[in-house]
């Protein structure tokens, strides 16, 4: 079959976006891996599927697949691209939409300046709900990685994150440690590994080795998790500008029990169609 797709990115975190409302789409993990392959397919970090709402209080349903073919709970940069896509495709005239994901409802909004703000929901810190195997609920916990003991904060934005404060993100062992943290046995659903450098009270630098995709140029939920972690550790105050390799995000968080608000760009690169057997 011929599959219509749109290629988009949020700060270089790139996506294949597929309209499953006006075309019938049922992709296997192997088909997702093929489409995500940067040599044999289209290439992307994640594949996003736009579906009709399954409940009356939301506008759309949003499914997210990592490049490794696994379906996951949330994608922040993808949420910004999602609202731009449904608007550009004429699937809605609303500028603020409610979207159902595997981990709950998010509310992306197209701003007048072309940026997109997303209410990413309330972060979860209870280890069992991240999930993170621990008999402590301390904000910072030790984790044995490659024979070293590092200090991480486990946060869920619907998807799991392990955030580590480092002196210099450029010198951090993102590839080596990121791969070990991603599959650490204390994260039974695997985890996104964030490496954050605090520049000042309102600015951090971030690199993320993403679950199911490897290091990406930016990670929206990773930026939210990193801001939650540095605020809880009293290393920064809201709002925080997050510098990623792909560009900057603005994150605001009012503290425990409050939602995280993320603002940043969403770009449509090209559209096409591809044969999927
Ligand atoms: N790799 C993530 C999903 C994509 C998240 C990221 N691209 C974002 O912008 O939040 C996970 O397995 O939870």
Coordinates of C-alpha atoms and ligand atoms in Angstrom, one line a residue:
X1 CA 0.0 0.0 0.0
X2 CA 1.1 3.6 -0.5
X3 CA 1.3 5.5 2.8
X4 CA 1.1 9.3 2.9
X5 CA 3.4 10.9 5.5
X6 CA 4.7 14.3 6.6
X7 CA 8.2 14.8 7.9
X8 CA 8.5 17.3 10.8
X9 CA 10.8 18.2 13.6
X10 CA 10.9 19.9 17.0
X11 CA 14.5 21.3 17.4
X12 CA 15.9 18.6 15.2
X13 CA 14.1 15.8 17.1
X14 CA 12.5 14.4 13.9
X15 CA 9.3 12.7 13.2
X16 CA 7.3 10.9 10.5
X17 CA 3.7 12.0 11.1
X18 CA 0.9 9.8 9.7
X19 CA -2.7 10.7 9.3
X20 CA -4.6 7.6 10.3
X21 CA -8.0 9.5 10.1
X22 CA -8.1 9.8 6.3
X23 CA -6.1 6.7 5.6
X24 CA -6.2 3.2 7.0
X25 CA -2.9 2.6 8.9
X26 CA -1.9 -0.5 10.9
X27 CA 1.9 -0.7 11.2
X28 CA 3.8 -3.6 12.7
X29 CA 7.0 -2.8 14.8
X30 CA 9.1 -4.1 11.9
X31 CA 7.3 -1.7 9.5
X32 CA 7.9 1.2 12.0
X33 CA 11.6 0.2 12.2
X34 CA 11.9 0.2 8.4
X35 CA 10.2 3.6 8.0
X36 CA 12.5 5.1 10.8
X37 CA 15.6 3.7 9.2
X38 CA 17.8 6.6 7.9
X39 CA 19.2 4.4 5.0
X40 CA 16.5 2.0 4.0
X41 CA 13.4 4.1 4.9
X42 CA 12.5 7.7 5.5
X43 CA 14.4 8.2 8.8
X44 CA 13.1 9.6 12.1
X45 CA 13.6 9.4 15.8
X46 CA 9.9 8.7 16.4
X47 CA 6.8 8.0 14.2
X48 CA 3.6 9.7 15.3
X49 CA 0.1 8.5 14.4
X50 CA -2.9 10.9 14.3
X51 CA -6.1 9.1 15.2
X52 CA -9.7 10.2 15.8
X53 CA -10.6 10.8 19.4
X54 CA -11.8 7.7 21.3
X55 CA -13.6 9.8 24.0
X56 CA -15.9 12.9 23.8
X57 CA -13.7 15.2 25.9
X58 CA -10.7 15.2 23.6
X59 CA -10.1 16.3 20.0
X60 CA -7.6 13.6 18.8
X61 CA -5.7 10.5 19.8
X62 CA -1.9 10.5 19.5
X63 CA 0.2 7.3 19.3
X64 CA 4.0 7.5 19.5
X65 CA 6.5 4.9 18.3
X66 CA 10.2 5.0 18.8
X67 CA 12.6 4.2 16.0
X68 CA 13.1 0.8 17.5
X69 CA 9.4 0.1 16.8
X70 CA 8.2 0.2 20.5
X71 CA 5.1 2.2 21.3
X72 CA 5.5 4.7 24.1
X73 CA 3.5 6.9 26.4
X74 CA 4.5 10.5 25.6
X75 CA 6.6 12.8 23.3
X76 CA 6.9 16.5 24.0
X77 CA 8.5 17.7 20.7
X78 CA 6.0 15.5 18.9
X79 CA 3.1 17.1 20.7
X80 CA 4.1 20.5 19.2
X81 CA 4.4 19.0 15.8
X82 CA 1.0 17.2 16.3
X83 CA -1.0 20.4 16.7
X84 CA 0.8 22.1 13.8
X85 CA 0.0 19.0 11.6
X86 CA -3.7 18.8 12.4
X87 CA -4.0 22.6 11.9
X88 CA -2.1 22.6 8.5
X89 CA -4.0 19.5 7.3
X90 CA -7.3 21.2 8.0
X91 CA -8.3 18.5 10.6
X92 CA -9.2 21.2 13.1
X93 CA -9.7 25.0 13.1
X94 CA -8.9 25.1 16.9
X95 CA -5.6 26.6 18.0
X96 CA -5.7 24.8 21.3
X97 CA -6.5 21.1 21.3
X98 CA -6.8 18.3 23.8
X99 CA -5.0 15.1 22.8
X100 CA -5.3 11.7 24.3
X101 CA -2.0 9.8 24.7
X102 CA -1.2 6.4 26.4
X103 CA -0.2 8.4 29.5
X104 CA -3.1 10.8 29.7
X105 CA -4.3 14.1 28.1
X106 CA -2.1 16.9 26.9
X107 CA -3.1 20.3 25.6
X108 CA -0.9 21.8 22.8
X109 CA -1.7 25.3 21.7
X110 CA -0.5 27.2 18.5
X111 CA 0.7 30.7 19.6
X112 CA 0.4 33.8 17.5
X113 CA 4.2 34.0 17.2
X114 CA 4.3 30.6 15.5
X115 CA 5.7 28.8 18.6
X116 CA 3.7 26.1 20.4
X117 CA 2.9 25.8 24.1
X118 CA 2.0 22.4 25.6
X119 CA 0.6 21.7 29.0
X120 CA 2.5 18.4 29.5
X121 CA 0.7 17.5 32.7
X122 CA 1.9 16.9 36.3
X123 CA 5.2 15.2 36.7
X124 CA 5.3 11.9 38.7
X125 CA 8.1 11.4 41.2
X126 CA 6.9 8.3 43.1
X127 CA 9.5 5.7 42.1
X128 CA 7.0 2.8 41.5
X129 CA 5.1 5.0 39.0
X130 CA 8.1 6.1 37.0
X131 CA 8.8 3.1 37.1
X132 CA 12.1 3.0 39.1
X133 CA 13.0 0.2 41.5
X134 CA 13.9 1.9 44.8
X135 CA 13.2 1.5 48.5
X136 CA 13.6 5.3 48.9
X137 CA 11.7 8.3 47.6
X138 CA 14.6 10.6 47.9
X139 CA 14.9 13.1 45.0
X140 CA 18.5 12.2 44.2
X141 CA 19.4 8.5 44.3
X142 CA 22.6 6.6 43.6
X143 CA 22.7 4.3 40.5
X144 CA 25.6 2.0 39.6
X145 CA 26.5 2.5 36.0
X146 CA 29.5 0.8 34.4
X147 CA 31.3 0.4 37.7
X148 CA 30.7 4.0 38.7
X149 CA 28.0 5.3 41.1
X150 CA 26.2 8.3 39.6
X151 CA 23.4 10.4 41.1
X152 CA 20.1 10.6 39.3
X153 CA 16.6 11.9 39.7
X154 CA 13.8 9.6 38.4
X155 CA 10.9 11.6 36.9
X156 CA 7.9 10.5 34.8
X157 CA 6.3 12.9 32.3
X158 CA 4.1 10.0 31.3
X159 CA 7.4 8.4 30.0
X160 CA 10.3 7.6 32.3
X161 CA 13.4 9.8 32.7
X162 CA 16.6 9.5 34.7
X163 CA 18.1 13.0 35.1
X164 CA 21.8 13.4 36.0
X165 CA 23.4 16.7 36.8
X166 CA 26.9 17.0 35.2
X167 CA 29.6 19.7 35.1
X168 CA 29.8 19.9 31.3
X169 CA 27.3 18.2 29.0
X170 CA 29.8 18.4 26.1
X171 CA 32.2 16.2 28.0
X172 CA 29.5 13.9 29.5
X173 CA 29.7 10.2 28.5
X174 CA 26.3 10.3 26.8
X175 CA 26.8 7.5 24.4
X176 CA 28.4 5.1 26.8
X177 CA 26.5 5.8 30.0
X178 CA 23.3 6.7 28.1
X179 CA 23.1 3.2 26.7
X180 CA 23.8 1.6 30.1
X181 CA 21.2 3.8 31.9
X182 CA 18.6 3.2 29.2
X183 CA 18.6 -0.5 30.0
X184 CA 19.4 -0.4 33.6
X185 CA 17.6 -3.2 35.5
X186 CA 16.2 -0.7 38.0
X187 CA 14.2 0.8 35.2
X188 CA 11.9 -2.1 34.2
X189 CA 10.4 -0.2 31.3
X190 CA 13.8 1.1 30.3
X191 CA 14.4 4.9 30.6
X192 CA 15.4 8.1 28.8
X193 CA 18.8 9.2 30.2
X194 CA 19.2 13.0 30.6
X195 CA 22.5 14.8 31.2
X196 CA 22.0 18.4 32.5
X197 CA 24.4 21.2 33.1
X198 CA 23.2 24.1 35.2
X199 CA 24.3 27.4 33.7
X200 CA 22.4 29.7 36.0
X201 CA 19.1 29.9 38.0
X202 CA 17.1 30.2 34.7
X203 CA 19.2 28.4 32.1
X204 CA 20.4 24.8 31.7
X205 CA 22.1 22.8 28.9
X206 CA 20.7 19.3 28.2
X207 CA 21.6 16.2 26.2
X208 CA 19.3 13.1 26.2
X209 CA 20.0 9.5 25.3
X210 CA 16.5 8.6 24.4
X211 CA 14.9 5.2 25.1
X212 CA 14.4 3.4 21.8
X213 CA 16.2 6.1 19.7
X214 CA 19.6 6.9 21.1
X215 CA 20.9 10.5 21.6
X216 CA 18.5 13.0 19.8
X217 CA 19.1 16.7 19.1
X218 CA 16.3 17.5 21.6
X219 CA 13.9 15.8 23.9
X220 CA 10.8 17.7 25.0
X221 CA 9.7 15.4 27.8
X222 CA 13.4 15.2 28.7
X223 CA 13.6 19.0 29.0
X224 CA 10.5 18.9 31.2
X225 CA 12.0 16.2 33.5
X226 CA 15.3 18.0 33.7
X227 CA 13.6 21.3 34.8
X228 CA 11.6 19.4 37.4
X229 CA 14.8 17.8 38.7
X230 CA 16.9 21.0 38.9
X231 CA 14.1 22.9 40.6
X232 CA 13.5 20.2 43.1
X233 CA 17.3 20.1 43.8
X234 CA 17.1 23.9 44.2
X235 CA 19.6 24.4 41.4
X236 CA 17.2 26.5 39.3
X237 CA 13.9 28.4 39.4
X238 CA 11.0 28.6 37.0
X239 CA 11.0 29.6 34.2
X240 CA 14.0 27.8 32.8
X241 CA 15.4 28.1 29.3
X242 CA 16.7 24.7 28.1
X243 CA 19.5 24.7 25.6
X244 CA 19.6 21.5 23.6
X245 CA 21.8 20.6 20.6
X246 CA 18.9 21.4 18.3
X247 CA 17.9 24.7 19.9
X248 CA 16.1 26.2 22.9
X249 CA 12.9 25.3 24.8
X250 CA 11.2 27.4 27.5
X251 CA 9.8 25.4 30.4
X252 CA 7.8 26.6 33.4
X253 CA 6.8 24.6 36.4
X254 CA 5.0 25.9 39.6
X255 CA 6.2 23.0 41.8
X256 CA 4.9 19.6 43.0
X257 CA 1.3 18.9 41.9
X258 CA 1.5 21.5 39.2
X259 CA 1.6 20.9 35.4
X260 CA 4.8 21.5 33.3
X261 CA 4.4 24.0 30.5
X262 CA 6.7 23.7 27.5
X263 CA 7.1 26.3 24.7
X264 CA 9.1 25.8 21.5
X265 CA 9.0 25.5 17.7
X266 CA 7.5 22.8 15.4
X267 CA 8.5 22.7 11.8
X268 CA 7.1 20.9 8.7
X269 CA 9.9 19.8 6.4
X270 CA 8.2 17.9 3.5
X271 CA 5.4 15.5 2.6
X272 CA 5.5 12.4 0.6
X273 CA 4.2 8.9 0.1
X274 CA 6.0 5.6 0.5
X275 CA 5.1 2.0 -0.4
X276 CA 4.7 -0.2 2.7
X277 CA 4.3 -3.9 2.1
Ligands
LIG1 N1 12.1 8.2 23.6 C1 10.9 8.6 24.4 C2 9.7 9.0 23.5 C3 10.0 10.3 22.7 C4 10.3 11.5 23.6 C5 11.0 12.7 23.0 N2 11.3 12.6 21.6 C6 10.2 14.0 23.4 O1 10.3 15.0 22.6 O2 9.7 14.0 24.5 C7 10.5 7.4 25.2 O3 10.8 6.2 24.9 O4 9.9 7.6 26.3

